[in-house]
Structures are given as structure tokens and as C-alpha cells.
PDB file of C-alpha atoms in Angstrom:
ATOM      1  CA  MET A  21      39.177  -9.470-138.766  1.00 46.00           C
ATOM      2  CA  ASN A  22      39.971  -6.779-141.360  1.00 48.00           C
ATOM      3  CA  LYS A  23      36.345  -5.657-141.383  1.00 47.00           C
ATOM      4  CA  LEU A  24      36.397  -5.453-137.597  1.00 44.00           C
ATOM      5  CA  LYS A  25      39.467  -3.182-137.730  1.00 45.00           C
ATOM      6  CA  ILE A  26      37.757  -0.949-140.259  1.00 43.00           C
ATOM      7  CA  TYR A  27      34.619  -0.664-138.133  1.00 45.00           C
ATOM      8  CA  LEU A  28      36.689   0.128-135.044  1.00 42.00           C
ATOM      9  CA  THR A  29      38.642   2.817-136.934  1.00 44.00           C
ATOM     10  CA  ILE A  30      35.438   4.454-138.141  1.00 41.00           C
ATOM     11  CA  ALA A  31      33.997   4.359-134.625  1.00 45.00           C
ATOM     12  CA  VAL A  32      37.077   6.062-133.183  1.00 39.00           C
ATOM     13  CA  MET A  33      36.980   8.742-135.896  1.00 42.00           C
ATOM     14  CA  LEU A  34      33.305   9.448-135.228  1.00 40.00           C
ATOM     15  CA  LEU A  35      33.984   9.590-131.499  1.00 43.00           C
ATOM     16  CA  PHE A  36      36.713  12.211-131.845  1.00 40.00           C
ATOM     17  CA  CYS A  37      35.289  14.104-134.803  1.00 39.00           C
ATOM     18  CA  PRO A  38      33.644  16.847-132.687  1.00 40.00           C
ATOM     19  CA  PHE A  39      36.968  17.493-130.954  1.00 36.00           C
ATOM     20  CA  LEU A  40      38.777  17.699-134.292  1.00 37.00           C
ATOM     21  CA  VAL A  41      36.210  20.222-135.518  1.00 35.00           C
ATOM     22  CA  LEU A  42      36.604  22.303-132.367  1.00 36.00           C
ATOM     23  CA  TYR A  43      40.388  22.273-132.767  1.00 33.00           C
ATOM     24  CA  ALA A  44      40.126  23.352-136.391  1.00 33.00           C
ATOM     25  CA  GLN A  45      37.862  26.239-135.383  1.00 32.00           C
ATOM     26  CA  SER A  46      40.239  27.385-132.653  1.00 33.00           C
ATOM     27  CA  ALA A  47      43.367  27.177-134.816  1.00 39.00           C
ATOM     28  CA  ASP A  48      44.872  30.339-136.259  1.00 42.00           C
ATOM     29  CA  THR A  49      43.107  30.833-139.586  1.00 47.00           C
ATOM     30  CA  SER A  50      44.799  34.117-140.444  1.00 63.00           C
ATOM     31  CA  ASP A  51      45.462  34.728-144.119  1.00 75.00           C
ATOM     32  CA  ASP A  52      48.464  36.232-145.845  1.00 89.00           C
ATOM     33  CA  TYR A  53      47.574  39.795-144.893  1.00 97.00           C
ATOM     34  CA  PHE A  54      49.643  41.723-142.425  1.00 98.00           C
ATOM     35  CA  LEU A  55      49.342  44.402-139.766  1.00 98.00           C
ATOM     36  CA  PHE A  56      52.123  46.661-138.520  1.00 98.00           C
ATOM     37  CA  GLY A  57      51.784  48.394-135.159  1.00 98.00           C
ATOM     38  CA  TYR A  58      54.134  51.297-134.416  1.00 98.00           C
ATOM     39  CA  PHE A  59      54.584  54.626-132.661  1.00 98.00           C
ATOM     40  CA  TYR A  60      56.188  57.982-133.332  1.00 97.00           C
ATOM     41  CA  GLY A  61      59.142  59.459-131.500  1.00 94.00           C
ATOM     42  CA  TYR A  62      60.092  62.738-129.875  1.00 89.00           C
ATOM     43  CA  GLU A  63      57.177  65.126-129.302  1.00 90.00           C
ATOM     44  CA  ARG A  64      54.710  62.528-130.699  1.00 94.00           C
ATOM     45  CA  GLN A  65      55.738  59.592-128.519  1.00 94.00           C
ATOM     46  CA  ASN A  66      52.644  59.828-126.356  1.00 94.00           C
ATOM     47  CA  GLU A  67      50.090  59.690-129.187  1.00 97.00           C
ATOM     48  CA  GLY A  68      49.570  55.960-128.707  1.00 97.00           C
ATOM     49  CA  LEU A  69      49.321  53.054-131.116  1.00 98.00           C
ATOM     50  CA  HIS A  70      49.338  53.569-134.890  1.00 98.00           C
ATOM     51  CA  LEU A  71      48.541  50.829-137.416  1.00 98.00           C
ATOM     52  CA  ALA A  72      49.267  50.059-141.059  1.00 98.00           C
ATOM     53  CA  VAL A  73      48.250  47.086-143.238  1.00 98.00           C
ATOM     54  CA  SER A  74      49.914  45.270-146.112  1.00 98.00           C
ATOM     55  CA  GLU A  75      49.358  42.426-148.562  1.00 97.00           C
ATOM     56  CA  ASP A  76      53.033  41.566-148.955  1.00 97.00           C
ATOM     57  CA  GLY A  77      54.816  42.689-145.791  1.00 97.00           C
ATOM     58  CA  LEU A  78      56.757  45.341-147.717  1.00 98.00           C
ATOM     59  CA  HIS A  79      54.308  48.065-148.725  1.00 98.00           C
ATOM     60  CA  TRP A  80      52.290  49.491-145.866  1.00 98.00           C
ATOM     61  CA  VAL A  81      49.146  51.643-145.864  1.00 97.00           C
ATOM     62  CA  PRO A  82      48.285  53.544-142.637  1.00 98.00           C
ATOM     63  CA  VAL A  83      44.939  52.767-140.991  1.00 98.00           C
ATOM     64  CA  LYS A  84      42.432  55.603-140.415  1.00 96.00           C
ATOM     65  CA  ASN A  85      44.657  58.220-142.045  1.00 95.00           C
ATOM     66  CA  ASP A  86      47.434  57.347-139.593  1.00 97.00           C
ATOM     67  CA  SER A  87      45.466  58.554-136.585  1.00 96.00           C
ATOM     68  CA  SER A  88      46.109  56.997-133.172  1.00 97.00           C
ATOM     69  CA  ILE A  89      44.108  53.803-132.640  1.00 97.00           C
ATOM     70  CA  PHE A  90      44.708  53.213-128.937  1.00 98.00           C
ATOM     71  CA  HIS A  91      46.072  54.981-125.877  1.00 97.00           C
ATOM     72  CA  PRO A  92      46.140  53.344-122.414  1.00 97.00           C
ATOM     73  CA  GLY A  93      45.649  56.522-120.409  1.00 96.00           C
ATOM     74  CA  PHE A  94      48.696  55.935-118.218  1.00 97.00           C
ATOM     75  CA  GLY A  95      52.465  56.190-118.534  1.00 96.00           C
ATOM     76  CA  THR A  96      54.759  59.066-119.435  1.00 95.00           C
ATOM     77  CA  PHE A  97      54.740  57.898-123.068  1.00 96.00           C
ATOM     78  CA  PHE A  98      53.650  55.021-125.352  1.00 98.00           C
ATOM     79  CA  ARG A  99      56.484  53.223-127.190  1.00 98.00           C
ATOM     80  CA  ASP A 100      57.570  49.859-128.591  1.00 98.00           C
ATOM     81  CA  PRO A 101      54.229  48.071-129.155  1.00 98.00           C
ATOM     82  CA  MET A 102      54.526  44.289-129.611  1.00 98.00           C
ATOM     83  CA  PHE A 103      51.756  41.825-130.595  1.00 98.00           C
ATOM     84  CA  LYS A 104      51.372  38.140-129.715  1.00 98.00           C
ATOM     85  CA  ARG A 105      48.490  35.770-130.415  1.00 97.00           C
ATOM     86  CA  ASP A 106      47.013  33.803-127.551  1.00 98.00           C
ATOM     87  CA  PRO A 107      47.850  30.096-128.101  1.00 96.00           C
ATOM     88  CA  LYS A 108      44.535  28.952-126.610  1.00 95.00           C
ATOM     89  CA  ASN A 109      42.405  31.523-128.429  1.00 96.00           C
ATOM     90  CA  PRO A 110      44.187  32.547-131.648  1.00 94.00           C
ATOM     91  CA  ASP A 111      41.616  35.242-132.438  1.00 96.00           C
ATOM     92  CA  LEU A 112      42.756  37.072-129.305  1.00 98.00           C
ATOM     93  CA  ILE A 113      45.880  39.257-129.599  1.00 98.00           C
ATOM     94  CA  HIS A 114      47.841  40.609-126.649  1.00 98.00           C
ATOM     95  CA  MET A 115      49.921  43.779-126.872  1.00 98.00           C
ATOM     96  CA  VAL A 116      52.696  44.941-124.563  1.00 98.00           C
ATOM     97  CA  TRP A 117      54.531  48.295-124.686  1.00 98.00           C
ATOM     98  CA  SER A 118      56.891  50.640-122.846  1.00 98.00           C
ATOM     99  CA  THR A 119      55.116  53.033-120.487  1.00 98.00           C
ATOM    100  CA  GLY A 120      58.085  55.277-119.726  1.00 97.00           C
ATOM    101  CA  ASN A 121      57.684  54.556-116.019  1.00 97.00           C
ATOM    102  CA  ASN A 122      60.815  53.100-114.470  1.00 98.00           C
ATOM    103  CA  ASP A 123      59.380  49.791-113.187  1.00 98.00           C
ATOM    104  CA  SER A 124      56.533  48.822-115.527  1.00 98.00           C
ATOM    105  CA  PHE A 125      55.224  47.838-118.932  1.00 98.00           C
ATOM    106  CA  GLY A 126      51.684  48.000-120.294  1.00 98.00           C
ATOM    107  CA  ILE A 127      49.463  45.183-121.526  1.00 98.00           C
ATOM    108  CA  SER A 128      46.102  45.063-123.294  1.00 98.00           C
ATOM    109  CA  SER A 129      44.126  42.608-125.453  1.00 98.00           C
ATOM    110  CA  THR A 130      42.001  42.833-128.592  1.00 98.00           C
ATOM    111  CA  TYR A 131      40.184  40.849-131.250  1.00 98.00           C
ATOM    112  CA  ASP A 132      40.085  43.552-133.924  1.00 97.00           C
ATOM    113  CA  PHE A 133      42.762  46.156-132.971  1.00 98.00           C
ATOM    114  CA  LEU A 134      40.020  48.765-132.631  1.00 96.00           C
ATOM    115  CA  ASN A 135      38.469  47.668-129.349  1.00 97.00           C
ATOM    116  CA  TRP A 136      40.760  46.895-126.418  1.00 98.00           C
ATOM    117  CA  SER A 137      40.161  45.269-123.042  1.00 98.00           C
ATOM    118  CA  ASP A 138      41.943  44.303-119.826  1.00 98.00           C
ATOM    119  CA  THR A 139      44.283  47.263-120.185  1.00 98.00           C
ATOM    120  CA  ARG A 140      46.641  47.527-117.248  1.00 98.00           C
ATOM    121  CA  GLU A 141      50.117  48.422-116.058  1.00 98.00           C
ATOM    122  CA  VAL A 142      52.384  45.593-114.907  1.00 98.00           C
ATOM    123  CA  HIS A 143      54.952  46.751-112.332  1.00 98.00           C
ATOM    124  CA  ILE A 144      57.372  43.969-113.136  1.00 98.00           C
ATOM    125  CA  ASN A 145      60.365  45.741-111.540  1.00 98.00           C
ATOM    126  CA  LYS A 146      58.610  47.094-108.448  1.00 98.00           C
ATOM    127  CA  ASP A 147      60.841  45.072-106.100  1.00 98.00           C
ATOM    128  CA  VAL A 148      64.100  45.913-107.887  1.00 98.00           C
ATOM    129  CA  PRO A 149      65.987  48.732-106.135  1.00 98.00           C
ATOM    130  CA  GLY A 150      67.724  51.250-108.361  1.00 98.00           C
ATOM    131  CA  VAL A 151      65.906  50.315-111.585  1.00 98.00           C
ATOM    132  CA  HIS A 152      65.924  53.221-114.047  1.00 98.00           C
ATOM    133  CA  ASN A 153      63.750  51.873-116.838  1.00 98.00           C
ATOM    134  CA  THR A 154      61.757  48.938-118.231  1.00 98.00           C
ATOM    135  CA  TRP A 155      62.201  49.121-121.997  1.00 98.00           C
ATOM    136  CA  ALA A 156      60.768  47.384-125.062  1.00 98.00           C
ATOM    137  CA  PRO A 157      58.903  44.385-123.571  1.00 98.00           C
ATOM    138  CA  GLU A 158      58.364  41.302-125.767  1.00 98.00           C
ATOM    139  CA  LEU A 159      56.013  38.365-125.175  1.00 98.00           C
ATOM    140  CA  PHE A 160      56.844  34.737-125.951  1.00 98.00           C
ATOM    141  CA  TRP A 161      54.658  31.656-125.483  1.00 98.00           C
ATOM    142  CA  ASP A 162      56.746  28.649-124.458  1.00 98.00           C
ATOM    143  CA  GLU A 163      55.092  25.568-125.948  1.00 96.00           C
ATOM    144  CA  ASP A 164      57.275  23.224-123.919  1.00 97.00           C
ATOM    145  CA  THR A 165      56.390  24.592-120.467  1.00 97.00           C
ATOM    146  CA  GLN A 166      52.999  26.105-121.382  1.00 97.00           C
ATOM    147  CA  GLN A 167      54.066  29.426-119.878  1.00 98.00           C
ATOM    148  CA  TRP A 168      54.330  33.015-120.947  1.00 98.00           C
ATOM    149  CA  MET A 169      57.673  34.738-120.923  1.00 98.00           C
ATOM    150  CA  VAL A 170      58.134  38.494-121.072  1.00 98.00           C
ATOM    151  CA  TYR A 171      61.605  39.927-121.631  1.00 98.00           C
ATOM    152  CA  TRP A 172      62.801  43.521-121.674  1.00 98.00           C
ATOM    153  CA  GLY A 173      65.786  45.798-121.144  1.00 98.00           C
ATOM    154  CA  SER A 174      66.598  47.527-117.851  1.00 98.00           C
ATOM    155  CA  SER A 175      69.408  49.709-116.593  1.00 98.00           C
ATOM    156  CA  ILE A 176      69.860  49.183-112.852  1.00 98.00           C
ATOM    157  CA  GLN A 177      72.047  51.295-110.612  1.00 98.00           C
ATOM    158  CA  GLY A 178      75.171  49.503-109.392  1.00 97.00           C
ATOM    159  CA  ARG A 179      75.076  46.681-111.961  1.00 98.00           C
ATOM    160  CA  PHE A 180      77.575  46.159-114.798  1.00 98.00           C
ATOM    161  CA  VAL A 181      79.753  49.068-113.708  1.00 97.00           C
ATOM    162  CA  GLU A 182      82.361  48.185-116.361  1.00 96.00           C
ATOM    163  CA  THR A 183      80.048  49.483-119.123  1.00 97.00           C
ATOM    164  CA  SER A 184      78.359  52.258-117.145  1.00 96.00           C
ATOM    165  CA  LYS A 185      81.157  54.617-118.247  1.00 94.00           C
ATOM    166  CA  LEU A 186      80.060  54.439-121.894  1.00 96.00           C
ATOM    167  CA  SER A 187      77.368  57.055-121.282  1.00 96.00           C
ATOM    168  CA  PRO A 188      76.526  59.629-118.580  1.00 96.00           C
ATOM    169  CA  ASN A 189      72.868  58.649-118.999  1.00 96.00           C
ATOM    170  CA  PRO A 190      71.969  56.264-116.144  1.00 96.00           C
ATOM    171  CA  ARG A 191      69.297  54.663-118.386  1.00 96.00           C
ATOM    172  CA  ALA A 192      71.842  53.614-121.011  1.00 97.00           C
ATOM    173  CA  ASN A 193      73.578  50.705-119.260  1.00 98.00           C
ATOM    174  CA  ASN A 194      70.925  48.104-120.083  1.00 98.00           C
ATOM    175  CA  ARG A 195      70.841  44.326-119.977  1.00 98.00           C
ATOM    176  CA  MET A 196      68.022  41.939-120.896  1.00 98.00           C
ATOM    177  CA  TYR A 197      65.823  40.432-118.160  1.00 98.00           C
ATOM    178  CA  TYR A 198      62.837  38.070-118.184  1.00 98.00           C
ATOM    179  CA  SER A 199      59.891  36.915-116.096  1.00 98.00           C
ATOM    180  CA  LEU A 200      57.434  33.995-116.390  1.00 98.00           C
ATOM    181  CA  SER A 201      53.670  33.724-115.974  1.00 98.00           C
ATOM    182  CA  ASN A 202      50.825  31.230-116.377  1.00 97.00           C
ATOM    183  CA  ASP A 203      48.116  33.838-116.863  1.00 97.00           C
ATOM    184  CA  LEU A 204      49.695  37.165-117.972  1.00 98.00           C
ATOM    185  CA  GLU A 205      48.774  38.591-114.570  1.00 96.00           C
ATOM    186  CA  ASN A 206      51.007  36.965-111.970  1.00 97.00           C
ATOM    187  CA  TRP A 207      54.688  37.204-112.854  1.00 98.00           C
ATOM    188  CA  SER A 208      57.814  35.699-111.341  1.00 98.00           C
ATOM    189  CA  GLN A 209      60.640  37.880-110.064  1.00 98.00           C
ATOM    190  CA  PRO A 210      62.885  39.299-112.841  1.00 98.00           C
ATOM    191  CA  VAL A 211      65.897  37.214-113.842  1.00 98.00           C
ATOM    192  CA  LEU A 212      68.895  38.257-115.935  1.00 98.00           C
ATOM    193  CA  LEU A 213      68.493  36.773-119.415  1.00 98.00           C
ATOM    194  CA  GLN A 214      72.054  37.388-120.538  1.00 95.00           C
ATOM    195  CA  ASP A 215      75.130  39.586-120.387  1.00 97.00           C
ATOM    196  CA  PHE A 216      77.246  39.678-123.521  1.00 97.00           C
ATOM    197  CA  GLY A 217      79.569  42.299-122.044  1.00 97.00           C
ATOM    198  CA  PHE A 218      77.891  45.262-123.734  1.00 98.00           C
ATOM    199  CA  PRO A 219      74.661  47.228-123.183  1.00 98.00           C
ATOM    200  CA  SER A 220      71.588  45.773-124.903  1.00 97.00           C
ATOM    201  CA  VAL A 221      68.154  47.277-124.482  1.00 95.00           C
ATOM    202  CA  ASP A 222      66.003  45.131-126.763  1.00 94.00           C
ATOM    203  CA  CYS A 223      66.045  41.833-128.631  1.00 97.00           C
ATOM    204  CA  TYR A 224      63.708  39.400-130.375  1.00 98.00           C
ATOM    205  CA  ILE A 225      63.527  35.634-129.790  1.00 98.00           C
ATOM    206  CA  TYR A 226      62.165  33.242-132.422  1.00 98.00           C
ATOM    207  CA  ARG A 227      61.758  29.459-132.267  1.00 98.00           C
ATOM    208  CA  LEU A 228      63.729  27.795-135.049  1.00 98.00           C
ATOM    209  CA  PRO A 229      62.497  24.919-137.217  1.00 96.00           C
ATOM    210  CA  ASP A 230      62.914  21.481-135.655  1.00 96.00           C
ATOM    211  CA  ASN A 231      66.391  19.953-135.791  1.00 96.00           C
ATOM    212  CA  HIS A 232      68.058  23.216-136.743  1.00 97.00           C
ATOM    213  CA  PRO A 233      71.848  22.715-136.572  1.00 97.00           C
ATOM    214  CA  LYS A 234      72.452  25.848-134.492  1.00 97.00           C
ATOM    215  CA  GLY A 235      69.895  25.352-131.755  1.00 97.00           C
ATOM    216  CA  LYS A 236      66.237  25.649-130.851  1.00 98.00           C
ATOM    217  CA  TYR A 237      65.995  29.438-130.636  1.00 98.00           C
ATOM    218  CA  ILE A 238      67.498  32.384-132.448  1.00 98.00           C
ATOM    219  CA  GLU A 239      67.849  35.749-130.751  1.00 98.00           C
ATOM    220  CA  PHE A 240      68.293  38.985-132.640  1.00 98.00           C
ATOM    221  CA  VAL A 241      70.421  41.036-130.269  1.00 98.00           C
ATOM    222  CA  LYS A 242      70.798  44.788-130.241  1.00 98.00           C
ATOM    223  CA  HIS A 243      74.521  45.331-129.677  1.00 98.00           C
ATOM    224  CA  ILE A 244      74.999  48.862-128.380  1.00 97.00           C
ATOM    225  CA  VAL A 245      78.572  49.770-129.273  1.00 95.00           C
ATOM    226  CA  HIS A 246      78.175  53.394-128.206  1.00 94.00           C
ATOM    227  CA  PRO A 247      74.918  54.417-126.489  1.00 94.00           C
ATOM    228  CA  GLY A 248      72.889  56.756-128.671  1.00 90.00           C
ATOM    229  CA  LYS A 249      75.408  56.683-131.513  1.00 93.00           C
ATOM    230  CA  LEU A 250      76.240  53.177-132.732  1.00 96.00           C
ATOM    231  CA  ALA A 251      74.206  49.971-132.476  1.00 97.00           C
ATOM    232  CA  THR A 252      73.708  46.934-134.688  1.00 97.00           C
ATOM    233  CA  ILE A 253      71.660  43.722-134.749  1.00 98.00           C
ATOM    234  CA  ARG A 254      73.502  40.415-134.241  1.00 98.00           C
ATOM    235  CA  GLU A 255      72.442  36.764-134.117  1.00 98.00           C
ATOM    236  CA  ALA A 256      72.664  34.465-131.092  1.00 98.00           C
ATOM    237  CA  TYR A 257      71.506  30.859-130.658  1.00 98.00           C
ATOM    238  CA  SER A 258      70.375  28.662-127.784  1.00 98.00           C
ATOM    239  CA  TYR A 259      68.894  25.232-127.066  1.00 98.00           C
ATOM    240  CA  GLY A 260      66.898  26.704-124.187  1.00 98.00           C
ATOM    241  CA  LEU A 261      64.466  29.601-124.256  1.00 98.00           C
ATOM    242  CA  THR A 262      66.083  31.345-121.286  1.00 97.00           C
ATOM    243  CA  GLY A 263      69.603  30.597-122.496  1.00 97.00           C
ATOM    244  CA  PRO A 264      72.474  30.523-122.444  1.00 97.00           C
ATOM    245  CA  TYR A 265      72.642  32.175-125.882  1.00 98.00           C
ATOM    246  CA  ASN A 266      75.781  31.909-127.975  1.00 97.00           C
ATOM    247  CA  LEU A 267      76.530  35.192-129.698  1.00 98.00           C
ATOM    248  CA  THR A 268      77.794  35.061-133.292  1.00 97.00           C
ATOM    249  CA  ASP A 269      79.696  37.514-135.462  1.00 95.00           C
ATOM    250  CA  ASN A 270      76.836  37.823-137.935  1.00 95.00           C
ATOM    251  CA  TYR A 271      76.089  41.565-137.905  1.00 96.00           C
ATOM    252  CA  ILE A 272      72.880  41.783-139.953  1.00 97.00           C
ATOM    253  CA  THR A 273      72.488  45.570-140.001  1.00 97.00           C
ATOM    254  CA  SER A 274      76.126  46.681-140.013  1.00 94.00           C
ATOM    255  CA  LYS A 275      75.640  48.932-143.070  1.00 95.00           C
ATOM    256  CA  TYR A 276      73.468  51.210-140.923  1.00 97.00           C
ATOM    257  CA  LYS A 277      74.778  53.309-138.062  1.00 95.00           C
ATOM    258  CA  PHE A 278      72.077  52.705-135.457  1.00 96.00           C
ATOM    259  CA  SER A 279      69.476  49.923-135.618  1.00 97.00           C
ATOM    260  CA  GLU A 280      67.137  48.559-132.966  1.00 97.00           C
ATOM    261  CA  GLY A 281      63.732  46.986-132.316  1.00 97.00           C
ATOM    262  CA  PRO A 282      64.112  43.741-134.331  1.00 98.00           C
ATOM    263  CA  ASN A 283      60.916  41.841-135.181  1.00 98.00           C
ATOM    264  CA  LEU A 284      60.598  38.656-137.285  1.00 98.00           C
ATOM    265  CA  ILE A 285      57.806  36.990-139.263  1.00 97.00           C
ATOM    266  CA  LYS A 286      57.743  34.272-141.920  1.00 97.00           C
ATOM    267  CA  ILE A 287      56.008  35.204-145.172  1.00 96.00           C
ATOM    268  CA  GLY A 288      55.851  32.557-147.863  1.00 93.00           C
ATOM    269  CA  GLY A 289      59.269  30.991-148.223  1.00 94.00           C
ATOM    270  CA  TYR A 290      61.129  33.889-146.556  1.00 97.00           C
ATOM    271  CA  TYR A 291      61.819  35.121-143.047  1.00 98.00           C
ATOM    272  CA  TYR A 292      61.413  38.904-142.844  1.00 98.00           C
ATOM    273  CA  LEU A 293      63.303  40.882-140.207  1.00 98.00           C
ATOM    274  CA  TYR A 294      62.034  44.401-139.475  1.00 98.00           C
ATOM    275  CA  VAL A 295      64.378  46.879-137.814  1.00 98.00           C
ATOM    276  CA  ASP A 296      64.048  50.484-136.655  1.00 98.00           C
ATOM    277  CA  LEU A 297      66.777  52.754-138.054  1.00 98.00           C
ATOM    278  CA  SER A 298      66.038  55.221-135.308  1.00 94.00           C
ATOM    279  CA  ARG A 299      68.713  57.794-136.145  1.00 94.00           C
ATOM    280  CA  GLU A 300      67.522  57.871-139.773  1.00 96.00           C
ATOM    281  CA  HIS A 301      63.856  58.041-138.703  1.00 95.00           C
ATOM    282  CA  ARG A 302      62.738  55.121-140.865  1.00 97.00           C
ATOM    283  CA  MET A 303      62.187  51.373-140.851  1.00 98.00           C
ATOM    284  CA  ALA A 304      64.378  48.766-142.554  1.00 98.00           C
ATOM    285  CA  VAL A 305      63.542  45.221-143.669  1.00 98.00           C
ATOM    286  CA  PHE A 306      65.738  42.212-144.444  1.00 98.00           C
ATOM    287  CA  ARG A 307      64.868  38.710-145.581  1.00 98.00           C
ATOM    288  CA  THR A 308      66.382  35.254-145.887  1.00 97.00           C
ATOM    289  CA  LYS A 309      65.170  31.849-147.058  1.00 96.00           C
ATOM    290  CA  GLU A 310      67.214  29.842-144.551  1.00 95.00           C
ATOM    291  CA  ILE A 311      67.091  31.393-141.139  1.00 96.00           C
ATOM    292  CA  GLY A 312      70.393  31.064-139.344  1.00 93.00           C
ATOM    293  CA  MET A 313      72.042  29.615-142.421  1.00 92.00           C
ATOM    294  CA  GLY A 314      71.787  32.062-145.306  1.00 83.00           C
ATOM    295  CA  GLU A 315      72.603  35.688-146.041  1.00 93.00           C
ATOM    296  CA  TRP A 316      70.168  38.490-145.258  1.00 97.00           C
ATOM    297  CA  GLU A 317      68.934  40.435-148.286  1.00 98.00           C
ATOM    298  CA  ASP A 318      68.337  44.145-147.625  1.00 98.00           C
ATOM    299  CA  LEU A 319      64.945  45.222-149.046  1.00 98.00           C
ATOM    300  CA  THR A 320      64.808  48.568-147.278  1.00 98.00           C
ATOM    301  CA  ASP A 321      64.965  50.691-150.426  1.00 97.00           C
ATOM    302  CA  THR A 322      62.150  48.733-152.093  1.00 97.00           C
ATOM    303  CA  ALA A 323      59.804  48.787-149.081  1.00 98.00           C
ATOM    304  CA  SER A 324      57.493  51.602-148.005  1.00 98.00           C
ATOM    305  CA  PHE A 325      56.489  52.345-144.421  1.00 98.00           C
ATOM    306  CA  PRO A 326      54.645  55.279-142.845  1.00 97.00           C
ATOM    307  CA  ASP A 327      57.105  58.156-142.615  1.00 96.00           C
ATOM    308  CA  GLU A 328      59.146  58.098-139.390  1.00 96.00           C
ATOM    309  CA  ALA A 329      57.344  55.020-137.994  1.00 97.00           C
ATOM    310  CA  LYS A 330      59.316  53.491-135.122  1.00 97.00           C
ATOM    311  CA  HIS A 331      60.005  50.132-133.469  1.00 95.00           C
ATOM    312  CA  GLY A 332      57.000  48.262-134.794  1.00 91.00           C
ATOM    313  CA  SER A 333      55.524  44.782-134.528  1.00 98.00           C
ATOM    314  CA  VAL A 334      54.229  42.792-137.509  1.00 98.00           C
ATOM    315  CA  ILE A 335      51.510  40.140-137.254  1.00 98.00           C
ATOM    316  CA  ARG A 336      49.527  38.084-139.785  1.00 97.00           C
ATOM    317  CA  ILE A 337      45.778  38.852-139.942  1.00 97.00           C
ATOM    318  CA  SER A 338      42.682  37.567-141.761  1.00 96.00           C
ATOM    319  CA  LYS A 339      41.368  39.065-144.982  1.00 96.00           C
ATOM    320  CA  ASP A 340      38.180  40.115-143.161  1.00 96.00           C
ATOM    321  CA  LEU A 341      40.158  42.101-140.617  1.00 97.00           C
ATOM    322  CA  TYR A 342      42.398  43.504-143.346  1.00 97.00           C
ATOM    323  CA  ASP A 343      39.330  44.739-145.253  1.00 96.00           C
ATOM    324  CA  LYS A 344      37.810  46.196-142.096  1.00 96.00           C
ATOM    325  CA  LEU A 345      40.956  48.140-141.202  1.00 96.00           C
ATOM    326  CA  ASN A 346      41.660  49.175-144.795  1.00 89.00           C
ATOM    327  CA  LYS A 347      38.336  50.892-145.377  1.00 81.00           C
TER     328      LYS A 347
END
């Protein structure tokens, strides 16, 4: 009987072996090398995508002498690039960005960050009357529902009038919205993600380790205290991707006057949070070993980024791609 069990086990393993090999080949085999995509502000905000690479996530070397790598050819500017790997084809990376047009964001895909395809403008807010902007889109793949989620900030005329008095700029009274898709092409109607009672134009959502005591997701929220003058990054937690999120009093970037564009990646035993100190024209980086539980260590003064790089996205890449980009 024992021999029969052994033979049956071997037969099952041989039967499924090809599928296991295929899965291994399709899994994300990226190494501990990193790519940072960013843009420049003010008169340079329409140059397009810039890239830098790193071996440690702290010290960054610009690609191709910091020349622009990609421009979509549409939009009033190119800002806030964000990368996300495709869960079904991990070699494929999708990028979304702010176009500057009031109702849309841009999307494109690549395997090597040098050649781009399926570049298009998504008019996500085309049916929303009075929308002033569609800022800082972020992609999230929901493993539970097998759907894409995109979330962004919009200021919409007539909404949240209690905070519209904080600034005369009609684009400053933002809240976060989201939409869902099965294919990155057909999107549901925008839905309010949250209202914490203050303007918030961008955030970053990260899935926490299993059985985390604070929830299933952490959101790094940009709390705009005074539009254009004072903003900080706070933590919020939720058991559902689309909320509700419980805002905490953990102000990660309170030592800086204006911070935005949070982006998170795990490197080794640490979680690294990248933030744009937009009024100081530089990037900041924080890290912690226990996300949602420990203190954030400020490594900004020990890190080096391209001068005046803004609102970037960090992603892990293979050594082959690192070598190709770092020539």
C-alpha cells in the first residue's frame, strides 16, 4: 500500500510538472536592483519620463544622462508617473501618469522602459460635470477580485464646499476617487474613495502582511492642511481595498513643510517610503522594519536622487535590465 501511494504521488508530480515549470517562468524573477521613474516641475514638466537606477534604493544614477525616455505626445504636461507589474505577465510593466487635462490620465506599457506600446489617454472623468482635474493616478491589482483599481485626486465644482474656501484655486479642493477594470481599457464610473474632511490629492495603498493587527491595507494619505503651503503624509488602515479607511495620528513627514507623492517598496527587511518634498525641490525617503507598527527612520540626508526629481515611482528590476539601462 505504501509503495502504491509513492507511485501515485510521483505520477501526480510528473503530470503537473510542466505547469509548475510554466508558473516558475511566469513569476516575477526581478533581482534586488531598482528603477526610479520621475519628472521635473515648472517649465520642464512636459519633458516626459526620466529614469534612474540603484542597487540599494538610496543612491540613484540617472539613465541616459538624465534625458527624457518617453513622452506620450498628448496632454498639457507629463507628471506623476507610476509603475505596476502585470500580475499575469510579470515582465510587462504598466505606467500611468497625469496628463494635465481635466478629465483624463495616461497609460502605456513596456518590457524594458525604453520601448513603449498601447499608449493612450483614458478619459475616466468624461461623464463628471464640473471636474477640474484628474491628478496623480495610481494602479492597484486586487488579488481577491482579480480586478484592476485606479485611484486619483479630483477637485469637482460644487462638492465639499466646506473646504473650498481654503484656496481660491478651483483645482485645490481635491478628494480621492477610484474606478475598477478587468482589462485596463474599460473602466467603471468614478466612485469617491474617501473624505477625511480635508483636501487630499494623492495617496498610496499597500497590501499589508497577512494577519496584520491594523487591517489588510495601509494607505499613505496626503493631508493638505493649507493648499500649496502645508501638507504632510499620514497613515490610514482598512480591511477592504476600497475602504472605509481609518485615519491615524501618525504624521510620518511632519518635520517637512510640504510633502506629497508617497510611494512604498520593500527592500530586504525594510519598507522604504519615498516622498516628494515639492517645496524644497527634492525627494525624501523613510524606512521601517515593521510597517504599521514601528517608527519611520528618516534617511533623506544619506540618500541621493537626481536634483529636483519629483513625485517618482520605484520598482524592482532584473540585473539584466539594470545593466542595460546603466550603460
